[in-house]
């Protein structure tokens, strides 16, 4: 219920300056019509009240128009300029009247042309309080026209003063205190002007809504809600109650004492009601806030818990992989040892068929060992336990060593195998074991996924970086898979992978190693044409390999 009421009130308040300017212009138009058509009733609003002067009607129309032009902060230069001219005219009307009333220096209207003075009502200047009110209106509108001043508190304070000028006169008129609405005897503020000043004051206050008083009232939070609820009754109640008490007293319904106590009791009751309403609103807002805070706290705790358990699970997985791989490695080395004993005929002669079977055992065991080593490296990196041993290494040596390991596989598949070395040879400060592991991984992939053509490995330098490019003319990788190839355990569902086996960890390990050494790996590929992987790692050295190795973790 509250939620639907809040925004609606603020919507109305946003449009308030527009409404105010239209309303005041309409009031002014009625006064002007009264004068031009010669209907004095129109200039009085209610019978028995002082008439509004012609100048007051004009000032009302002009200030309404000016407020309409600058009611939004983003009014353009033309609108600001026009409004400023109107504001000056409004202030001038007020000032001229003040000068006439206070220092008895009348405006010589005949200067504007001889026929001007014949306009009925024009030459009669405003009462001093109306004049003062319009001077303030002119100044406030002027501040709204200035880009700088309209962003200050000036319009709001002056707007408040304008409202009070009108309100003061109205209260005086209602309670019969003539000094309040007619400071100079016989020259009372008219009812029209009282209303116009109050409406203009409020309109000007809300014309700039982002700070100060109006920002508080417009606030979406509990503060704004309270202000919107309490301000109207707080302003209107004492006025209405006091007035009613006075009328009843004057009518002789009761005496002064009864009237005063009636006023006091009603005001006490009314304010108690308002305070209770405010307290309930604050209580509700607080309960809502606590509920939101509680929910957020709960969500945070759940998220933290999830993170902790995910980290634990990840660590447990890496530990499991590390232990498993290690446990598999031990019996595997035993199998390979016995195979060698048999193949070397140490335990006795072997016939050709048995020799062939033994060589199959050897190949399979090697393959299995490779896989286990890959998983071991992967889980060490995952657990953050992989260390780097930096030394000065010959780039060409690292490439040749790796190429020598893979070349037989290429020969077996009848692929061209090309190695481009650095000339002259260069050295780099890096972990050569890891660099070799990366090159072997890439070359093995290249051979594995190429059926015809060539596989090549090439070294280059770029600034302080060494680049190693492994290229093949194989099946290639589809564009949408290029990101995924580095994901752990990811393999394209294809015959080659199925036939070649593997775990889908080679590229994951390669990229992590490259990053561990401060570099990275890039892939370029097109399906059916081939693939290029480029490792780029820093550490190109000018020194020779006499430096002592360093160990970092
Ligand atoms: P592992 O290296 O663990 O034995 P794998 O070679 O399948 O197994 P990765 O080296 O990580 O795993 O490669 C992941 C996938 O990326 C491969 O399965 C393959 O689909 C694709 N891929 C990698 N290199 C190439 C290449 N040179 N040409 C075409 N596809 C490739
Ligand atoms: Mg691989």
Coordinates of C-alpha atoms and ligand atoms in Angstrom, one line a residue:
X1 CA 0.0 0.0 0.0
X2 CA 2.8 2.4 1.0
X3 CA 4.8 1.5 -2.0
X4 CA 2.1 2.5 -4.5
X5 CA 1.5 5.8 -2.6
X6 CA 5.2 6.9 -2.5
X7 CA 6.0 7.1 -6.2
X8 CA 2.6 8.7 -7.0
X9 CA 3.2 11.6 -4.6
X10 CA 6.7 12.2 -5.9
X11 CA 5.3 12.1 -9.5
X12 CA 2.9 14.9 -8.5
X13 CA 5.7 16.8 -6.8
X14 CA 7.8 16.5 -9.9
X15 CA 5.1 18.1 -12.0
X16 CA 4.3 20.7 -9.3
X17 CA 6.4 23.6 -10.8
X18 CA 4.4 23.2 -14.1
X19 CA 1.1 23.2 -12.3
X20 CA 2.1 26.2 -10.2
X21 CA 3.0 28.3 -13.2
X22 CA -0.2 27.5 -15.0
X23 CA -2.3 28.1 -11.9
X24 CA -0.7 31.5 -11.2
X25 CA -0.9 32.6 -14.8
X26 CA -4.6 31.7 -14.7
X27 CA -5.1 33.7 -11.5
X28 CA -3.3 36.7 -13.1
X29 CA -5.4 36.4 -16.2
X30 CA -8.7 36.5 -14.2
X31 CA -7.4 39.7 -12.5
X32 CA -6.5 41.3 -15.8
X33 CA -9.9 40.4 -17.3
X34 CA -11.6 41.9 -14.3
X35 CA -9.8 45.2 -15.0
X36 CA -10.1 45.3 -18.8
X37 CA -13.8 44.2 -18.8
X38 CA -14.5 46.5 -15.8
X39 CA -15.8 43.7 -13.5
X40 CA -14.5 44.6 -10.1
X41 CA -15.8 41.3 -8.6
X42 CA -13.2 39.4 -10.6
X43 CA -10.4 41.4 -9.0
X44 CA -11.6 40.7 -5.5
X45 CA -12.0 36.9 -5.6
X46 CA -14.5 37.0 -2.8
X47 CA -16.8 39.9 -1.9
X48 CA -15.5 42.1 0.9
X49 CA -11.9 41.6 0.0
X50 CA -9.4 44.1 -1.3
X51 CA -9.1 44.1 -5.1
X52 CA -5.9 42.9 -6.8
X53 CA -4.2 45.7 -8.7
X54 CA -3.7 45.6 -12.5
X55 CA 0.0 45.4 -11.9
X56 CA -0.4 42.5 -9.6
X57 CA -2.3 40.6 -12.3
X58 CA 0.4 41.4 -14.8
X59 CA 3.1 40.3 -12.4
X60 CA 1.3 37.0 -11.8
X61 CA 0.9 36.3 -15.5
X62 CA 4.6 37.1 -16.1
X63 CA 6.0 35.1 -13.2
X64 CA 3.8 32.2 -14.2
X65 CA 5.2 32.3 -17.7
X66 CA 8.8 32.6 -16.5
X67 CA 8.4 29.7 -14.1
X68 CA 6.9 27.6 -16.9
X69 CA 10.0 28.3 -19.1
X70 CA 12.6 27.3 -16.4
X71 CA 10.6 24.7 -14.5
X72 CA 13.1 22.0 -15.7
X73 CA 16.8 22.2 -15.0
X74 CA 17.6 21.4 -18.7
X75 CA 15.8 24.5 -20.2
X76 CA 17.8 25.8 -23.2
X77 CA 19.5 29.2 -23.5
X78 CA 16.6 30.9 -25.3
X79 CA 14.1 29.8 -22.6
X80 CA 16.4 30.9 -19.8
X81 CA 17.0 34.3 -21.5
X82 CA 13.3 34.9 -22.0
X83 CA 12.5 33.9 -18.4
X84 CA 15.3 36.2 -17.2
X85 CA 13.7 39.2 -19.0
X86 CA 10.3 38.3 -17.5
X87 CA 11.9 38.0 -14.0
X88 CA 13.4 41.4 -14.3
X89 CA 10.1 42.9 -15.3
X90 CA 8.4 41.3 -12.3
X91 CA 11.0 42.5 -9.9
X92 CA 10.8 46.0 -11.5
X93 CA 7.1 46.1 -10.8
X94 CA 7.7 45.3 -7.2
X95 CA 10.6 47.7 -6.9
X96 CA 8.7 50.6 -8.5
X97 CA 5.8 50.0 -6.0
X98 CA 8.2 49.9 -3.1
X99 CA 9.8 53.1 -4.2
X100 CA 6.5 54.8 -4.5
X101 CA 5.2 53.6 -1.1
X102 CA 8.3 54.1 0.9
X103 CA 10.0 57.2 -0.5
X104 CA 6.9 58.6 -2.2
X105 CA 8.6 58.6 -5.6
X106 CA 6.1 57.7 -8.1
X107 CA 6.9 56.2 -11.5
X108 CA 6.2 58.6 -14.3
X109 CA 4.1 56.4 -16.5
X110 CA 3.7 59.1 -19.1
X111 CA 7.3 58.5 -20.1
X112 CA 6.1 55.3 -21.7
X113 CA 3.6 57.3 -23.9
X114 CA 0.7 59.7 -23.2
X115 CA -2.0 57.0 -23.7
X116 CA -0.6 54.6 -21.1
X117 CA -1.8 56.7 -18.2
X118 CA -5.4 56.3 -19.4
X119 CA -5.4 52.5 -18.8
X120 CA -7.5 52.1 -15.7
X121 CA -5.7 50.8 -12.7
X122 CA -2.2 50.8 -14.2
X123 CA -0.9 53.7 -12.2
X124 CA -2.0 52.4 -8.9
X125 CA 1.0 50.7 -7.4
X126 CA 1.0 47.5 -5.2
X127 CA 0.7 47.4 -1.4
X128 CA 4.1 47.1 0.2
X129 CA 3.9 43.4 1.1
X130 CA 2.7 42.4 -2.4
X131 CA 5.5 44.5 -3.9
X132 CA 8.0 42.8 -1.6
X133 CA 6.7 39.4 -2.6
X134 CA 7.0 40.1 -6.3
X135 CA 10.6 41.5 -5.9
X136 CA 11.4 38.1 -4.2
X137 CA 9.6 36.3 -7.1
X138 CA 11.7 38.2 -9.7
X139 CA 14.9 37.4 -7.9
X140 CA 14.1 33.7 -7.4
X141 CA 13.1 33.3 -11.1
X142 CA 16.4 35.1 -12.0
X143 CA 18.4 32.5 -10.0
X144 CA 16.5 29.7 -11.8
X145 CA 17.6 31.2 -15.1
X146 CA 21.3 31.3 -14.1
X147 CA 22.9 27.9 -14.7
X148 CA 25.2 28.3 -11.7
X149 CA 22.7 29.8 -9.2
X150 CA 19.9 27.4 -10.0
X151 CA 22.2 24.6 -8.7
X152 CA 22.6 26.4 -5.4
X153 CA 20.3 26.6 -2.5
X154 CA 19.3 30.2 -3.4
X155 CA 16.1 29.5 -5.3
X156 CA 14.8 27.2 -2.5
X157 CA 15.5 29.7 0.3
X158 CA 13.9 32.6 -1.6
X159 CA 11.0 30.3 -2.7
X160 CA 10.4 29.6 1.0
X161 CA 10.4 33.4 1.8
X162 CA 7.9 34.0 -1.0
X163 CA 5.6 31.2 0.4
X164 CA 5.9 32.7 3.9
X165 CA 5.1 36.2 2.6
X166 CA 1.8 34.9 1.2
X167 CA 1.0 32.6 4.1
X168 CA 1.7 35.3 6.7
X169 CA -0.8 37.6 5.0
X170 CA -3.4 34.8 4.8
X171 CA -3.0 34.0 8.5
X172 CA -3.3 37.7 9.3
X173 CA -6.4 38.0 7.2
X174 CA -8.0 34.9 8.7
X175 CA -7.3 35.9 12.3
X176 CA -8.0 39.6 11.7
X177 CA -4.5 40.8 12.5
X178 CA -4.3 43.7 10.1
X179 CA -0.6 44.4 10.6
X180 CA 0.1 40.9 9.0
X181 CA -1.8 41.5 5.8
X182 CA -1.9 45.3 5.6
X183 CA 1.3 46.7 7.1
X184 CA 0.4 50.1 5.7
X185 CA -3.0 51.1 6.8
X186 CA -5.6 50.9 4.1
X187 CA -3.4 49.0 1.7
X188 CA -4.1 45.2 2.3
X189 CA -2.7 42.4 0.2
X190 CA -5.4 41.0 -2.0
X191 CA -6.6 37.4 -1.7
X192 CA -5.3 36.6 -5.2
X193 CA -1.8 37.7 -4.4
X194 CA -1.8 35.7 -1.2
X195 CA -2.6 32.6 -3.1
X196 CA -0.3 33.4 -6.0
X197 CA 2.7 34.0 -3.7
X198 CA 2.2 30.7 -1.8
X199 CA 1.8 28.7 -5.0
X200 CA 4.8 30.4 -6.7
X201 CA 6.9 29.8 -3.6
X202 CA 6.2 26.1 -3.6
X203 CA 6.6 25.9 -7.4
X204 CA 10.0 27.6 -7.2
X205 CA 11.2 25.3 -4.3
X206 CA 10.3 22.2 -6.3
X207 CA 11.7 23.5 -9.6
X208 CA 15.2 22.1 -8.6
X209 CA 14.6 18.9 -6.8
X210 CA 18.0 17.3 -6.2
X211 CA 19.2 18.8 -3.0
X212 CA 18.1 20.6 0.2
X213 CA 14.5 20.8 1.3
X214 CA 12.9 19.5 -1.9
X215 CA 15.3 16.6 -2.2
X216 CA 14.3 15.5 1.3
X217 CA 10.6 15.7 0.5
X218 CA 11.2 13.9 -2.8
X219 CA 13.4 11.2 -1.2
X220 CA 12.4 7.6 -2.0
X221 CA 13.5 6.4 1.4
X222 CA 11.7 6.6 4.8
X223 CA 12.8 10.2 5.3
X224 CA 11.0 11.4 2.2
X225 CA 8.0 9.3 3.0
X226 CA 7.7 10.9 6.5
X227 CA 8.2 14.5 5.1
X228 CA 5.5 14.0 2.5
X229 CA 3.1 12.6 5.0
X230 CA 3.7 15.0 7.9
X231 CA 4.4 18.4 6.2
X232 CA 0.9 19.1 4.8
X233 CA -1.0 18.4 8.1
X234 CA 1.7 20.1 10.1
X235 CA 1.2 23.3 8.1
X236 CA -2.5 23.2 7.6
X237 CA -3.7 21.8 11.0
X238 CA -2.8 24.7 13.4
X239 CA -4.0 27.1 10.8
X240 CA -7.4 25.4 10.3
X241 CA -7.9 24.6 14.0
X242 CA -7.0 28.1 15.2
X243 CA -9.2 29.7 12.6
X244 CA -12.2 27.4 13.5
X245 CA -11.6 28.2 17.2
X246 CA -11.6 31.9 16.5
X247 CA -14.7 31.8 14.4
X248 CA -16.6 29.9 17.0
X249 CA -15.4 32.2 19.7
X250 CA -16.4 35.3 17.7
X251 CA -19.8 33.8 17.1
X252 CA -20.2 33.7 20.8
X253 CA -20.3 29.9 21.1
X254 CA -17.7 30.1 23.9
X255 CA -15.3 32.5 25.6
X256 CA -11.6 33.1 25.1
X257 CA -10.5 30.6 27.7
X258 CA -12.6 27.8 26.2
X259 CA -11.4 28.8 22.7
X260 CA -7.8 28.7 23.7
X261 CA -8.2 25.3 25.5
X262 CA -10.1 23.9 22.5
X263 CA -7.2 25.0 20.3
X264 CA -4.6 23.5 22.6
X265 CA -6.4 20.2 23.1
X266 CA -7.0 19.8 19.3
X267 CA -3.5 20.6 18.4
X268 CA -2.1 18.2 21.0
X269 CA -4.3 15.4 19.7
X270 CA -3.5 16.2 16.1
X271 CA 0.3 16.2 16.7
X272 CA 0.1 13.0 18.8
X273 CA -1.6 11.4 15.9
X274 CA 1.0 12.6 13.5
X275 CA 3.9 11.5 15.8
X276 CA 2.3 8.0 16.1
X277 CA 2.0 7.8 12.3
X278 CA 5.6 8.8 11.9
X279 CA 6.7 6.3 14.5
X280 CA 4.8 3.5 12.8
X281 CA 6.3 4.5 9.4
X282 CA 9.8 4.5 10.8
X283 CA 9.2 1.2 12.6
X284 CA 8.0 -0.4 9.4
X285 CA 10.9 1.0 7.3
X286 CA 13.3 -0.3 9.9
X287 CA 11.8 -3.8 9.9
X288 CA 12.0 -3.8 6.1
X289 CA 15.7 -2.7 6.3
X290 CA 16.5 -5.5 8.8
X291 CA 14.8 -8.1 6.7
X292 CA 16.9 -7.0 3.7
X293 CA 20.1 -7.0 5.7
X294 CA 19.3 -10.4 7.1
X295 CA 18.7 -11.8 3.7
X296 CA 21.9 -10.3 2.3
X297 CA 23.9 -11.7 5.3
X298 CA 22.4 -15.2 4.7
X299 CA 23.2 -15.1 1.0
X300 CA 26.8 -14.0 1.7
X301 CA 27.3 -16.8 4.1
X302 CA 25.9 -19.4 1.7
X303 CA 28.2 -18.1 -1.1
X304 CA 31.2 -18.2 1.3
X305 CA 30.3 -21.7 2.3
X306 CA 30.0 -22.8 -1.4
X307 CA 33.4 -21.2 -2.2
X308 CA 35.1 -23.0 0.7
X309 CA 33.6 -26.4 -0.2
X310 CA 34.5 -25.9 -3.9
X311 CA 38.1 -25.1 -3.0
X312 CA 38.2 -28.2 -0.7
X313 CA 36.7 -30.4 -3.4
X314 CA 39.2 -29.1 -5.9
X315 CA 42.1 -29.7 -3.6
X316 CA 40.8 -33.2 -2.8
X317 CA 40.5 -34.0 -6.5
X318 CA 44.1 -32.8 -7.2
X319 CA 45.4 -34.8 -4.2
X320 CA 43.5 -37.9 -5.4
X321 CA 45.0 -37.6 -8.9
X322 CA 48.5 -37.1 -7.5
X323 CA 48.3 -40.1 -5.2
X324 CA 46.6 -42.3 -7.8
X325 CA 49.2 -41.4 -10.5
X326 CA 52.0 -42.1 -8.2
X327 CA 50.6 -45.5 -7.1
X328 CA 50.2 -46.5 -10.8
X329 CA 53.7 -45.4 -11.7
X330 CA 55.4 -47.9 -9.3
X331 CA 53.9 -51.2 -10.7
X332 CA 54.3 -49.7 -14.2
X333 CA 58.1 -49.3 -13.8
X334 CA 58.2 -52.9 -12.6
X335 CA 56.3 -54.1 -15.7
X336 CA 58.8 -52.1 -17.9
X337 CA 61.8 -53.5 -16.0
X338 CA 60.6 -57.2 -16.5
X339 CA 59.8 -56.5 -20.2
X340 CA 63.4 -55.3 -20.7
X341 CA 64.8 -58.4 -18.8
X342 CA 62.8 -60.6 -21.2
X343 CA 63.6 -58.7 -24.3
X344 CA 67.3 -58.7 -23.6
X345 CA 67.0 -62.5 -23.3
X346 CA 68.7 -62.4 -19.8
X347 CA 66.1 -64.9 -18.5
X348 CA 66.3 -67.1 -21.6
X349 CA 65.9 -67.1 -25.4
X350 CA 62.8 -65.4 -26.9
X351 CA 61.2 -66.5 -30.2
X352 CA 60.3 -63.9 -32.9
X353 CA 56.5 -64.0 -32.0
X354 CA 57.3 -63.4 -28.3
X355 CA 59.7 -60.5 -29.2
X356 CA 56.9 -58.8 -31.1
X357 CA 54.5 -59.2 -28.2
X358 CA 57.2 -57.8 -25.8
X359 CA 57.6 -54.8 -28.0
X360 CA 53.8 -54.2 -27.9
X361 CA 54.0 -54.3 -24.1
X362 CA 56.9 -51.8 -24.2
X363 CA 54.9 -49.3 -26.4
X364 CA 51.8 -49.6 -24.3
X365 CA 53.7 -49.2 -21.1
X366 CA 55.5 -46.1 -22.4
X367 CA 52.2 -44.6 -23.5
X368 CA 50.7 -45.3 -20.1
X369 CA 53.7 -43.8 -18.4
X370 CA 53.3 -40.6 -20.5
X371 CA 49.7 -40.3 -19.5
X372 CA 50.4 -40.8 -15.8
X373 CA 53.2 -38.2 -16.0
X374 CA 50.8 -35.7 -17.6
X375 CA 48.2 -36.2 -14.9
X376 CA 50.9 -35.9 -12.2
X377 CA 52.2 -32.6 -13.7
X378 CA 48.6 -31.3 -14.0
X379 CA 47.7 -32.1 -10.4
X380 CA 50.9 -30.6 -9.2
X381 CA 50.2 -27.3 -11.0
X382 CA 46.5 -27.4 -9.8
X383 CA 47.7 -27.8 -6.2
X384 CA 50.2 -25.0 -6.7
X385 CA 53.1 -27.3 -5.9
X386 CA 54.9 -27.1 -9.2
X387 CA 58.3 -25.4 -8.8
X388 CA 60.5 -23.7 -11.4
X389 CA 64.2 -24.4 -11.8
X390 CA 65.7 -21.5 -13.7
X391 CA 68.9 -21.9 -15.6
X392 CA 70.6 -20.6 -18.7
X393 CA 69.6 -22.9 -21.5
X394 CA 70.4 -23.1 -25.2
X395 CA 67.2 -22.5 -27.1
X396 CA 68.3 -24.7 -30.1
X397 CA 69.3 -27.6 -27.7
X398 CA 65.8 -27.6 -26.1
X399 CA 64.2 -27.7 -29.5
X400 CA 66.4 -30.4 -30.9
X401 CA 66.0 -32.6 -27.8
X402 CA 62.2 -32.4 -28.1
X403 CA 62.2 -32.9 -31.8
X404 CA 64.4 -36.0 -31.5
X405 CA 61.7 -37.5 -29.2
X406 CA 58.8 -37.0 -31.6
X407 CA 60.6 -37.4 -35.0
X408 CA 60.2 -41.2 -35.0
X409 CA 56.4 -40.8 -34.7
X410 CA 56.4 -38.5 -37.7
X411 CA 58.6 -40.8 -39.7
X412 CA 56.2 -43.7 -38.9
X413 CA 53.3 -41.7 -40.3
X414 CA 55.4 -40.7 -43.4
X415 CA 55.1 -37.0 -42.5
X416 CA 57.7 -34.3 -43.4
X417 CA 59.4 -33.1 -40.2
X418 CA 61.2 -29.7 -40.3
X419 CA 63.2 -28.0 -37.6
X420 CA 64.2 -24.4 -37.9
X421 CA 66.9 -23.4 -35.4
X422 CA 68.1 -19.9 -34.3
X423 CA 71.2 -18.7 -36.1
X424 CA 73.3 -17.7 -34.3
X425 CA 72.3 -19.8 -31.3
X426 CA 70.7 -17.8 -28.4
X427 CA 70.4 -18.6 -24.7
X428 CA 67.6 -18.0 -22.3
X429 CA 67.0 -18.0 -18.6
X430 CA 64.2 -20.4 -18.0
X431 CA 63.3 -23.9 -16.8
X432 CA 64.4 -26.1 -19.7
X433 CA 62.7 -29.3 -18.5
X434 CA 59.3 -27.4 -18.7
X435 CA 60.1 -25.9 -22.1
X436 CA 60.9 -29.3 -23.5
X437 CA 57.7 -30.7 -22.0
X438 CA 55.7 -28.0 -23.8
X439 CA 57.4 -28.5 -27.1
X440 CA 57.0 -32.3 -26.9
X441 CA 53.3 -31.8 -26.1
X442 CA 52.7 -29.6 -29.1
X443 CA 54.7 -31.7 -31.5
X444 CA 53.0 -34.9 -30.4
X445 CA 49.6 -33.2 -31.0
X446 CA 50.8 -32.0 -34.4
X447 CA 51.8 -35.5 -35.5
X448 CA 48.7 -37.1 -33.9
X449 CA 46.3 -34.8 -35.8
X450 CA 48.0 -34.8 -39.2
X451 CA 47.6 -37.5 -41.8
X452 CA 49.6 -36.0 -44.7
X453 CA 52.0 -33.1 -45.2
X454 CA 54.5 -31.8 -42.7
X455 CA 55.0 -30.9 -39.1
X456 CA 57.5 -28.2 -38.3
X457 CA 59.0 -26.5 -35.3
X458 CA 60.6 -23.1 -35.5
X459 CA 62.3 -20.7 -33.0
X460 CA 62.3 -16.9 -33.2
X461 CA 63.0 -14.0 -30.9
X462 CA 60.8 -11.0 -30.2
X463 CA 62.2 -8.4 -27.9
X464 CA 63.1 -10.2 -24.7
X465 CA 60.9 -13.1 -25.6
X466 CA 61.6 -16.4 -27.3
X467 CA 58.9 -17.7 -29.5
X468 CA 58.5 -21.4 -30.4
X469 CA 56.1 -22.1 -33.2
X470 CA 54.8 -25.6 -33.9
X471 CA 53.0 -25.9 -37.2
X472 CA 51.2 -28.7 -38.9
X473 CA 49.1 -29.3 -42.1
X474 CA 46.6 -31.5 -40.2
X475 CA 42.9 -31.6 -39.7
X476 CA 42.8 -28.2 -37.9
X477 CA 40.5 -27.0 -35.1
X478 CA 37.1 -25.4 -35.7
X479 CA 36.8 -21.7 -34.7
X480 CA 34.3 -22.4 -32.0
X481 CA 36.6 -25.0 -30.4
X482 CA 39.7 -22.7 -30.3
X483 CA 39.0 -21.5 -26.7
X484 CA 38.2 -25.0 -25.4
X485 CA 41.3 -26.8 -26.5
X486 CA 43.0 -25.5 -23.3
X487 CA 40.3 -26.7 -21.0
X488 CA 41.2 -29.7 -18.9
X489 CA 40.1 -33.1 -20.3
X490 CA 38.6 -31.5 -23.4
X491 CA 39.0 -33.3 -26.7
X492 CA 37.2 -32.9 -30.0
X493 CA 34.9 -35.9 -30.6
X494 CA 36.7 -37.3 -33.6
X495 CA 38.3 -40.4 -34.9
X496 CA 41.8 -39.2 -34.6
X497 CA 41.5 -38.6 -30.8
X498 CA 39.6 -41.8 -30.3
X499 CA 42.3 -43.7 -32.1
X500 CA 45.2 -41.7 -30.6
X501 CA 43.7 -41.8 -27.1
X502 CA 45.1 -39.3 -24.6
X503 CA 43.6 -37.6 -21.6
X504 CA 42.9 -34.1 -23.1
X505 CA 45.4 -32.6 -20.6
X506 CA 48.4 -31.9 -22.9
X507 CA 47.3 -28.4 -23.9
X508 CA 46.0 -27.6 -20.4
X509 CA 49.4 -28.5 -18.9
X510 CA 51.3 -26.6 -21.7
X511 CA 49.4 -23.4 -21.2
X512 CA 49.8 -23.5 -17.4
X513 CA 53.5 -24.2 -17.8
X514 CA 53.9 -21.3 -20.2
X515 CA 52.1 -19.0 -17.8
X516 CA 54.2 -20.3 -14.9
X517 CA 57.3 -19.2 -16.8
X518 CA 55.8 -15.8 -17.3
X519 CA 54.7 -16.3 -20.9
X520 CA 51.6 -17.6 -22.8
X521 CA 50.5 -19.7 -25.7
X522 CA 48.4 -18.8 -28.8
X523 CA 46.6 -20.9 -31.3
X524 CA 45.7 -20.2 -34.9
X525 CA 44.0 -22.8 -37.0
X526 CA 41.7 -23.4 -40.0
X527 CA 39.8 -26.7 -40.5
X528 CA 41.4 -28.9 -43.1
X529 CA 44.4 -26.7 -43.6
X530 CA 46.4 -27.0 -40.4
X531 CA 47.2 -25.6 -37.0
X532 CA 49.9 -23.3 -35.5
X533 CA 50.6 -23.1 -31.8
X534 CA 53.0 -20.3 -30.6
X535 CA 54.6 -20.4 -27.2
X536 CA 56.1 -17.1 -26.1
X537 CA 58.2 -16.9 -23.0
X538 CA 60.5 -14.2 -21.6
X539 CA 64.1 -14.6 -20.5
X540 CA 66.2 -14.1 -23.6
X541 CA 69.7 -13.8 -22.2
X542 CA 73.0 -12.4 -23.5
X543 CA 75.0 -14.6 -21.0
X544 CA 76.4 -18.1 -21.5
X545 CA 75.4 -21.2 -19.5
X546 CA 78.2 -20.7 -16.9
X547 CA 75.7 -19.1 -14.5
X548 CA 74.6 -21.2 -11.6
X549 CA 71.1 -22.5 -11.5
X550 CA 68.5 -20.9 -9.2
X551 CA 65.5 -22.6 -7.8
X552 CA 62.2 -20.7 -7.3
X553 CA 58.8 -22.1 -6.2
Ligands
LIG1 P1 46.8 -35.7 -24.3 O1 47.6 -34.6 -24.8 O2 46.4 -35.5 -22.9 O3 47.4 -37.0 -24.5 P2 45.0 -34.8 -26.3 O4 46.1 -34.6 -27.2 O5 43.7 -35.2 -26.8 O6 45.4 -35.7 -25.1 P3 45.3 -32.0 -25.7 O7 46.8 -32.0 -26.1 O8 45.0 -31.1 -24.6 O9 44.7 -33.4 -25.5 O10 44.5 -31.4 -26.9 C1 43.1 -31.2 -26.8 C2 42.4 -31.4 -28.1 O11 42.7 -30.3 -28.9 C3 42.7 -32.6 -28.8 O12 42.0 -33.7 -28.4 C4 42.4 -32.2 -30.3 O13 41.0 -32.4 -30.5 C5 42.7 -30.7 -30.3 N1 44.0 -30.5 -30.9 C6 45.2 -30.2 -30.2 N2 46.2 -30.0 -31.0 C7 45.7 -30.1 -32.3 C8 46.3 -30.0 -33.6 N3 47.6 -29.7 -33.8 N4 45.4 -30.2 -34.7 C9 44.1 -30.4 -34.5 N5 43.5 -30.5 -33.3 C10 44.3 -30.4 -32.2
LIG2 MG1 48.1 -33.8 -26.6

